[in-house]
Tab-separated table of C-alpha atoms in Angstrom:
chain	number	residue	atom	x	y	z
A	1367	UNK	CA	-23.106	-33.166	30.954
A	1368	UNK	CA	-26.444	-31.721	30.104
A	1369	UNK	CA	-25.766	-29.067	32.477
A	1370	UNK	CA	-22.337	-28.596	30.714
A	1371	UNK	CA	-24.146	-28.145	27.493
A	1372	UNK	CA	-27.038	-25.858	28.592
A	1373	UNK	CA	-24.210	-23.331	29.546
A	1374	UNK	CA	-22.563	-23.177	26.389
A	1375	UNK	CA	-25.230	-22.553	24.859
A	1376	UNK	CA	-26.230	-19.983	27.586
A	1377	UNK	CA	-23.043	-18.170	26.424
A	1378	UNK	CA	-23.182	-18.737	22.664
A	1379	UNK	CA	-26.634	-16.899	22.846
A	1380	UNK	CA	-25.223	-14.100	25.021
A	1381	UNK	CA	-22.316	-13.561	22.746
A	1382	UNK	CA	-24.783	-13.228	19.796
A	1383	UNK	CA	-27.520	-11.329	21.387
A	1384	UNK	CA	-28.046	-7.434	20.166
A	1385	UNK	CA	-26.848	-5.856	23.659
A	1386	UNK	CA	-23.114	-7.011	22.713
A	1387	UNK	CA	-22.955	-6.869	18.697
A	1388	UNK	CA	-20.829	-5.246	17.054
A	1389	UNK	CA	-21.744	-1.636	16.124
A	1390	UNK	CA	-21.673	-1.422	12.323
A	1391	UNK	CA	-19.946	2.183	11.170
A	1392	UNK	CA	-22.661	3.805	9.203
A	1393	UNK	CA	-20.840	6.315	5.798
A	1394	UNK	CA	-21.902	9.602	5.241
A	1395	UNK	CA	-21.269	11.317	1.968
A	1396	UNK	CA	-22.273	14.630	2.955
A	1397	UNK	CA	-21.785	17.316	5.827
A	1398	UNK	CA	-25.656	17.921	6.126
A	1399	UNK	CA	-26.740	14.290	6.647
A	1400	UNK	CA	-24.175	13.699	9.277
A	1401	UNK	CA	-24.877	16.895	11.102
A	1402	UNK	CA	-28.630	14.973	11.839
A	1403	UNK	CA	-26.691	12.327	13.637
A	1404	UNK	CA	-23.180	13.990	14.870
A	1405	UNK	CA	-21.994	11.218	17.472
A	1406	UNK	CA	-22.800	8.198	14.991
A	1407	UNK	CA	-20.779	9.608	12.761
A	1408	UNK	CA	-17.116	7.573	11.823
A	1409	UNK	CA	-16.713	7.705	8.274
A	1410	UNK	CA	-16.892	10.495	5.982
A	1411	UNK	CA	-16.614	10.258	2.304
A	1412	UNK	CA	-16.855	14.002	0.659
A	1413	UNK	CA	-15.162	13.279	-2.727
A	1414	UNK	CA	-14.975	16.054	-5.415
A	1415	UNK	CA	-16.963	18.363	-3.316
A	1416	UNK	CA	-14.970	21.567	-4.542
A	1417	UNK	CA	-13.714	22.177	-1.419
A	1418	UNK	CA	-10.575	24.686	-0.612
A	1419	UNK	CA	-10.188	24.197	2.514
A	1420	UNK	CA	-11.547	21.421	5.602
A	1421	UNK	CA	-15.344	22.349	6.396
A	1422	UNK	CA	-15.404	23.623	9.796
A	1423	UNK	CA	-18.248	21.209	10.452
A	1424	UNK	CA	-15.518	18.470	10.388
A	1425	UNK	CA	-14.589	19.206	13.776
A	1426	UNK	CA	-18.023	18.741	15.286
A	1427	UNK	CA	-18.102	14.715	14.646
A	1428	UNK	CA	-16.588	13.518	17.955
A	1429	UNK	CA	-16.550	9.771	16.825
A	1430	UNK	CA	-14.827	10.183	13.420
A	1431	UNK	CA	-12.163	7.568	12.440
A	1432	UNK	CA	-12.167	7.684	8.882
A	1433	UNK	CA	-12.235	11.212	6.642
A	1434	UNK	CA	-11.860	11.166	2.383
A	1435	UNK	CA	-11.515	14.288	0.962
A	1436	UNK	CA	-10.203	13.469	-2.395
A	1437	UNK	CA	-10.539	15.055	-5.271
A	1438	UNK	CA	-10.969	18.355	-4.191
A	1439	UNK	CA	-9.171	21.831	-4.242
A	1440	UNK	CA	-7.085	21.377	-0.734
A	1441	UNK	CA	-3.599	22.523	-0.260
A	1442	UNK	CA	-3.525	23.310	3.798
A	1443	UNK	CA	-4.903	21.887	6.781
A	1444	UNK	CA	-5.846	23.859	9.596
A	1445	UNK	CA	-4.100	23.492	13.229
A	1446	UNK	CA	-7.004	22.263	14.776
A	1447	UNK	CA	-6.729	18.800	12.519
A	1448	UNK	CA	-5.256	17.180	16.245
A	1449	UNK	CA	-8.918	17.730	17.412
A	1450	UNK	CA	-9.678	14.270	15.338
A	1451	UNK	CA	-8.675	12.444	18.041
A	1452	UNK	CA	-10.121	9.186	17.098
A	1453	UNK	CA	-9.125	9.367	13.579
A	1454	UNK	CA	-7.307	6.661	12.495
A	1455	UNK	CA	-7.441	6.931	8.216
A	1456	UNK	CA	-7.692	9.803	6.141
A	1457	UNK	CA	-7.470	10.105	2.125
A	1458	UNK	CA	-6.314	13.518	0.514
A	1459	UNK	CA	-5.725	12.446	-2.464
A	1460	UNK	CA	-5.931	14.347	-5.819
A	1461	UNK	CA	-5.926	17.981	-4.012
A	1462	UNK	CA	-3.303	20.424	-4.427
A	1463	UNK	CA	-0.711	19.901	-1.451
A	1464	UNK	CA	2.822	20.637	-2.596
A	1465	UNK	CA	4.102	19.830	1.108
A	1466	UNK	CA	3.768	17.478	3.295
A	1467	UNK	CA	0.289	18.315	5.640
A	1468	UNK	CA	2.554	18.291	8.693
A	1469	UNK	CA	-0.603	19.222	10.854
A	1470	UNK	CA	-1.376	14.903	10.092
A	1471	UNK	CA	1.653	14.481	12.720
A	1472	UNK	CA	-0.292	15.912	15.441
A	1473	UNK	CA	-3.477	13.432	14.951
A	1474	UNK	CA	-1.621	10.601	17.084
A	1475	UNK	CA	-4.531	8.174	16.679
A	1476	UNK	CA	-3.836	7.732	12.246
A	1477	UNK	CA	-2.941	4.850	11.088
A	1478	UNK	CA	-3.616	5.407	7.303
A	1479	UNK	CA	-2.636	8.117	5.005
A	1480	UNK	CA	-3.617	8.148	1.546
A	1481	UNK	CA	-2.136	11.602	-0.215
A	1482	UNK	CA	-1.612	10.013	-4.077
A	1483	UNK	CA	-1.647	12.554	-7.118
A	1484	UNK	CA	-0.861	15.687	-5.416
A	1485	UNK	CA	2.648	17.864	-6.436
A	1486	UNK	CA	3.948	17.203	-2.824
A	1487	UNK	CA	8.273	17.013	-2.911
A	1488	UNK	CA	8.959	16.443	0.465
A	1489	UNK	CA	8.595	13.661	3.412
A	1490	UNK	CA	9.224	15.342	7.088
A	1491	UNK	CA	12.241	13.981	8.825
A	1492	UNK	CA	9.995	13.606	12.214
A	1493	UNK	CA	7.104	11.017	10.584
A	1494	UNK	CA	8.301	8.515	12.571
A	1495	UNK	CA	6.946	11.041	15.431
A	1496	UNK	CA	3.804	9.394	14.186
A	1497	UNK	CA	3.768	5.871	16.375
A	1498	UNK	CA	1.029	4.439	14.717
A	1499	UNK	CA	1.306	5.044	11.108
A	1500	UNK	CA	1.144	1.711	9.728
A	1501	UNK	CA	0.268	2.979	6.094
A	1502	UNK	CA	1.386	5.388	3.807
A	1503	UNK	CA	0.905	6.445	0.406
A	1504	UNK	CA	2.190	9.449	-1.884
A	1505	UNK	CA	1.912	7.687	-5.152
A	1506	UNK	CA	2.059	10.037	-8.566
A	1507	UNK	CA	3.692	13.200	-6.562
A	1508	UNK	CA	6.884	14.432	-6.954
A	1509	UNK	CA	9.085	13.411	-3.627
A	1510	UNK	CA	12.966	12.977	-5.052
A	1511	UNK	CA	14.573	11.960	-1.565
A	1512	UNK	CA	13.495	10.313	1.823
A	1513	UNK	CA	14.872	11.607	5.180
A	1514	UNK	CA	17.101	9.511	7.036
A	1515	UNK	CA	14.757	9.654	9.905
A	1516	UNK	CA	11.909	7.534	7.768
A	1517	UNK	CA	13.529	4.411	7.874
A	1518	UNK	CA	12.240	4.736	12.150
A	1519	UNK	CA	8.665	4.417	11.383
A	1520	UNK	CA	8.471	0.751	12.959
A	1521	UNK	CA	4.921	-0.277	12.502
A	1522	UNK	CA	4.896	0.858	8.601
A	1523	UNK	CA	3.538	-2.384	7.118
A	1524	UNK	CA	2.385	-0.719	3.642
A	1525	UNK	CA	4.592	2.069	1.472
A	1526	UNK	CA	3.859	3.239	-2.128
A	1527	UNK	CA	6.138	5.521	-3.876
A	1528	UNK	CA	5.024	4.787	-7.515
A	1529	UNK	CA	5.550	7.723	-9.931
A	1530	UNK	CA	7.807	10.155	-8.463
A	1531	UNK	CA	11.159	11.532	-8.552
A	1532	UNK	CA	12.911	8.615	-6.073
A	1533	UNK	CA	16.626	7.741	-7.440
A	1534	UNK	CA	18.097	6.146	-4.082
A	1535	UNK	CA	15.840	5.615	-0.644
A	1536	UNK	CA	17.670	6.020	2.390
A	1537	UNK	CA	20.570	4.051	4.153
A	1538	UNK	CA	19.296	1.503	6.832
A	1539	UNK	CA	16.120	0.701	4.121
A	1540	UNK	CA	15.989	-2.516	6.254
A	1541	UNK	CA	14.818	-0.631	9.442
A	1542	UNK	CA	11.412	-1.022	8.145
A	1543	UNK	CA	11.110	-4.797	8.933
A	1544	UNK	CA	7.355	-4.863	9.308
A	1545	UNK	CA	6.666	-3.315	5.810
A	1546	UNK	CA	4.531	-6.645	3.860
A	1547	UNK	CA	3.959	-3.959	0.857
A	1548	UNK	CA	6.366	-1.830	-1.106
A	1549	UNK	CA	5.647	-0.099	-4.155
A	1550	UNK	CA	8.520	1.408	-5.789
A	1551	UNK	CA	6.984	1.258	-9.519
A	1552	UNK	CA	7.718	4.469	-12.105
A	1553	UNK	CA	10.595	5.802	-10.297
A	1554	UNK	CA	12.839	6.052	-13.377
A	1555	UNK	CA	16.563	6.655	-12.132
A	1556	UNK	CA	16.121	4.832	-8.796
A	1557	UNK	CA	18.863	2.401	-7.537
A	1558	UNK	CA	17.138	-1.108	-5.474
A	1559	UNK	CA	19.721	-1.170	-2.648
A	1560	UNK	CA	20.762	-4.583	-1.231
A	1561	UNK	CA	18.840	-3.694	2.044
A	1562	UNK	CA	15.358	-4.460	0.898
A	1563	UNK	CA	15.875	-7.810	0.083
A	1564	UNK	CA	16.283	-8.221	4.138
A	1565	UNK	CA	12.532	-7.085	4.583
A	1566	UNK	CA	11.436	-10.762	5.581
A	1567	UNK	CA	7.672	-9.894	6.307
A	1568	UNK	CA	7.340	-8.580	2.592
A	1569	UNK	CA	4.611	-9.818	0.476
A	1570	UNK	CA	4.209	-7.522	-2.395
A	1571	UNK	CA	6.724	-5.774	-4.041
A	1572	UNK	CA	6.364	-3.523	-7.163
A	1573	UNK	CA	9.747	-2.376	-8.918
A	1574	UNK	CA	8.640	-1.979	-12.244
A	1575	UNK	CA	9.405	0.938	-14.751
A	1576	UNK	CA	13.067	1.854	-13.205
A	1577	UNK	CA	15.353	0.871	-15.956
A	1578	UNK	CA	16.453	-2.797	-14.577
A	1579	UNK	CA	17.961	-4.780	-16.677
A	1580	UNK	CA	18.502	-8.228	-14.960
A	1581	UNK	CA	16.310	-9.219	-12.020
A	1582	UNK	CA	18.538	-8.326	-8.477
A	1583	UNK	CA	19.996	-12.321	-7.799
A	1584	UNK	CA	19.098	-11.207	-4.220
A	1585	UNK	CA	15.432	-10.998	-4.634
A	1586	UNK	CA	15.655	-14.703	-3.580
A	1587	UNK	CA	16.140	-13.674	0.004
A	1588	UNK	CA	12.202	-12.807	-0.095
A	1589	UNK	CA	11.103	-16.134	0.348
A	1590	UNK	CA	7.315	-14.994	1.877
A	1591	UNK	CA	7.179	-13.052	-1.378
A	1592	UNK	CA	3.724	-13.573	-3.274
A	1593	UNK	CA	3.069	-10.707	-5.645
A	1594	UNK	CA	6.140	-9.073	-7.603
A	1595	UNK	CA	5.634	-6.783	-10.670
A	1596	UNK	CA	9.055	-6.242	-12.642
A	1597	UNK	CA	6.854	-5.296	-15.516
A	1598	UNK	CA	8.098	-2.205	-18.115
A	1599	UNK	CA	12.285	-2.546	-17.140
A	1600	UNK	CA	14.635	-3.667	-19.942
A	1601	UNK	CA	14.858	-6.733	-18.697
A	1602	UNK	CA	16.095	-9.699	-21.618
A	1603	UNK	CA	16.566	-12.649	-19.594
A	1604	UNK	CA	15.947	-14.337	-16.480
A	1605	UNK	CA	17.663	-15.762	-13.415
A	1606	UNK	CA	16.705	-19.108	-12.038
A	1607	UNK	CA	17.059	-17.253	-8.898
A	1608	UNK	CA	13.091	-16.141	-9.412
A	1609	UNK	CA	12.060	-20.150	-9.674
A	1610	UNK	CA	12.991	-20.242	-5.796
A	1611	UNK	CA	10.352	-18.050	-4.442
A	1612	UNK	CA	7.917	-20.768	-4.297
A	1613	UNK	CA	4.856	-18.753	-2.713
A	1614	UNK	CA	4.657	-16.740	-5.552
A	1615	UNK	CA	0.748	-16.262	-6.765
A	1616	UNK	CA	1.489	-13.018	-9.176
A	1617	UNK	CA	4.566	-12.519	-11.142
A	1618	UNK	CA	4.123	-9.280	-14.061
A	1619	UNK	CA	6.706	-9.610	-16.659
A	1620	UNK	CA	4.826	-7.315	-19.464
A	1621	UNK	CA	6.850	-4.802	-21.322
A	1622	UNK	CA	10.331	-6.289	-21.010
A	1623	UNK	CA	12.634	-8.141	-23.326
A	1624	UNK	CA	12.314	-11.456	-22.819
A	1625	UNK	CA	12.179	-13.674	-25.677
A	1626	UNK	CA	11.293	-17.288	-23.074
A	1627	UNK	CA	10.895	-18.225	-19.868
A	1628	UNK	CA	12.971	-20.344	-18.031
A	1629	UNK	CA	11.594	-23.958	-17.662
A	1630	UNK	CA	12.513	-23.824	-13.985
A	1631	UNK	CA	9.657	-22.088	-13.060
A	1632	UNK	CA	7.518	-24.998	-13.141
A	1633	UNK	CA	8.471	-25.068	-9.508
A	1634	UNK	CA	6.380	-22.277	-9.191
A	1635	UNK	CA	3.262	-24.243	-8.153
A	1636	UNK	CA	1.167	-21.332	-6.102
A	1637	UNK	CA	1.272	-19.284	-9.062
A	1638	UNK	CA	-1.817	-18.103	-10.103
A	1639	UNK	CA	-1.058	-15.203	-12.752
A	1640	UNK	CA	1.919	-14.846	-14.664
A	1641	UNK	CA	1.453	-12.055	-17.571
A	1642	UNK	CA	4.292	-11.783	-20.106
A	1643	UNK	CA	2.560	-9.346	-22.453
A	1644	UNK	CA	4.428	-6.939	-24.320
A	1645	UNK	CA	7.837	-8.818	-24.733
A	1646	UNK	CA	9.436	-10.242	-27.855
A	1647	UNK	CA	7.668	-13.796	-26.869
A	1648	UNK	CA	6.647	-15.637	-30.285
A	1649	UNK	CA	3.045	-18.120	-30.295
A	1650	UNK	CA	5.095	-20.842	-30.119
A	1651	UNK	CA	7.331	-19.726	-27.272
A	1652	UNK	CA	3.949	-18.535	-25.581
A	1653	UNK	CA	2.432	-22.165	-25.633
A	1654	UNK	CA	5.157	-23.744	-24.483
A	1655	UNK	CA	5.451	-21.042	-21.109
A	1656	UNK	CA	1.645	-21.892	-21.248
A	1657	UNK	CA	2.297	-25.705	-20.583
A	1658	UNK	CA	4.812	-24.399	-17.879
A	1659	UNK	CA	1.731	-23.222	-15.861
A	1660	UNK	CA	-1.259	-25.310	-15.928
A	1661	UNK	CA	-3.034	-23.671	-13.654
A	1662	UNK	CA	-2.175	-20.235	-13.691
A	1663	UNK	CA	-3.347	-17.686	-16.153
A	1664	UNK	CA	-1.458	-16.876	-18.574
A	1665	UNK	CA	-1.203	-13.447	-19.846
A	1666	UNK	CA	0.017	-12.939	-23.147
């Protein structure tokens, strides 16, 4: 037994010795630091650097797996972009792409790609080229249609479309059956199809701002569902069908109709926020919703 013992601990203090730690990815926030130390280099955060175009010194960082360039002046990438071959997120947001950088589908490694407030209209029909993609976001540009191809990106597990020109996404929406997070928020004439409501794995949906007015019965199908914003539609009353999705933590309700809430969602016991601000909700109507959730907070 004490032998037993001695070589656990033999291997606890192995595990934890220096030799096999974890190496911890040091962030550089500018080109000259990281040229004093090119192979440590992983992640690089240049953000509002007034640049027009990828610093050539880029390429020289053999070991980088994360590159934000937002907030610059960039509207191209250059071909050599599938030289990042360990680069697995990159964030070009607020630059001044109006297509799609399709020189991102030859960096096979990326898993993440952040390209919010640009003026980009169009999605490639070969993404799902890109085998690891596993997030995407083009929030705030100004993409009106998906191609039929995008419902093929399997391992997509995060998608926000908030704020652009979206009124249908494409048949087969359901393809996308690892997606947990879908933002579909500000898209003003878009139609929910049926299809989404089979996306078992989602956890956080966004469809606020898009003109609803009645909650989709079939959002009930989303049973792992624990965040849901159906704030800013024209919504007036509510379903009981929303008291069923009992692992709801976050429900946003502001700037609808709604003069109560129903007084089945007292089954909603993991909620944890509920706000209902901006509606036509009087004080007294607000305390009583108040007594419907104890616990949560109530935003009013």
């Amino acid at each position: 037994m004490r032998f037993l013992t001695l070589s656990i601990f033999f291997v606890i203090v192995i595990s934890l010795s220096p030799e096999t730690s974890l190496t911890v990815c040091p962030k550089f926030t500018s080109i000259e630091e990281a040229q004093k130390q090119k192979d440590s280099v992983c992640e690089l955060v240049l953000i509002g650097k007034g640049y027009s175009e990828v610093p050539e010194e880029i390429f020289s960082f053999p070991n980088l797996e994360y590159l934000n360039l937002s907030n610059n002046l960039i509207d191209s990438l250059p071909r050599k972009m599938k030289e990042l071959t360990k680069l697995d997120g990159i964030d070009l947001s607020k630059n001044s792409f109006t297509d799609f950088p399709n020189e991102l589908k030859s960096i096979t490694s990326l898993e993440r790609i952040i390209l919010d407030n640009n003026k980009i209209d169009d999605v490639p029909n070969d993404l799902n080229q890109m085998k690891n993609l596993n997030s995407l976001s083009l929030m705030n540009n100004q993409v009106s249609e998906l191609p039929i191809q995008f419902v093929k990106i399997k391992n997509l597990e995060y998608l926000n479309l908030i704020g652009n020109r979206l009124s249908y996404l494409p048949y087969n929406f359901q393809a996308l059956e690892n997606l947990t997070s879908l933002y579909l928020g500000n898209n003003d004439d878009l139609t929910i199809p049926d299809e989404i409501f089979n996306l078992k794995k989602l956890l956080r949906l966004s469809i606020s701002n898009i003109g609803l007015k009645k909650v989709p019965e079939k959002i009930v199908k989303l049973k792992n569902l624990k965040w849901l914003s159906l704030s800013y539609n024209k919504i007036e009353t509510l379903n009981n069908e929303l008291s069923e999705l009992s692992n709801l933590e976050v429900l946003y309700l502001n700037g609808n109709k709604l003069t109560s809430i129903p007084d089945t969602f007292n089954s909603l016991k993991n909620l944890k926020k509920i706000s209902i601000a901006d509606n036509q909700i009087g004080k007294i109507k607000y305390l009583e919703i108040k007594n419907l959730f104890p616990s949560a907070e109530v935003d009013y």
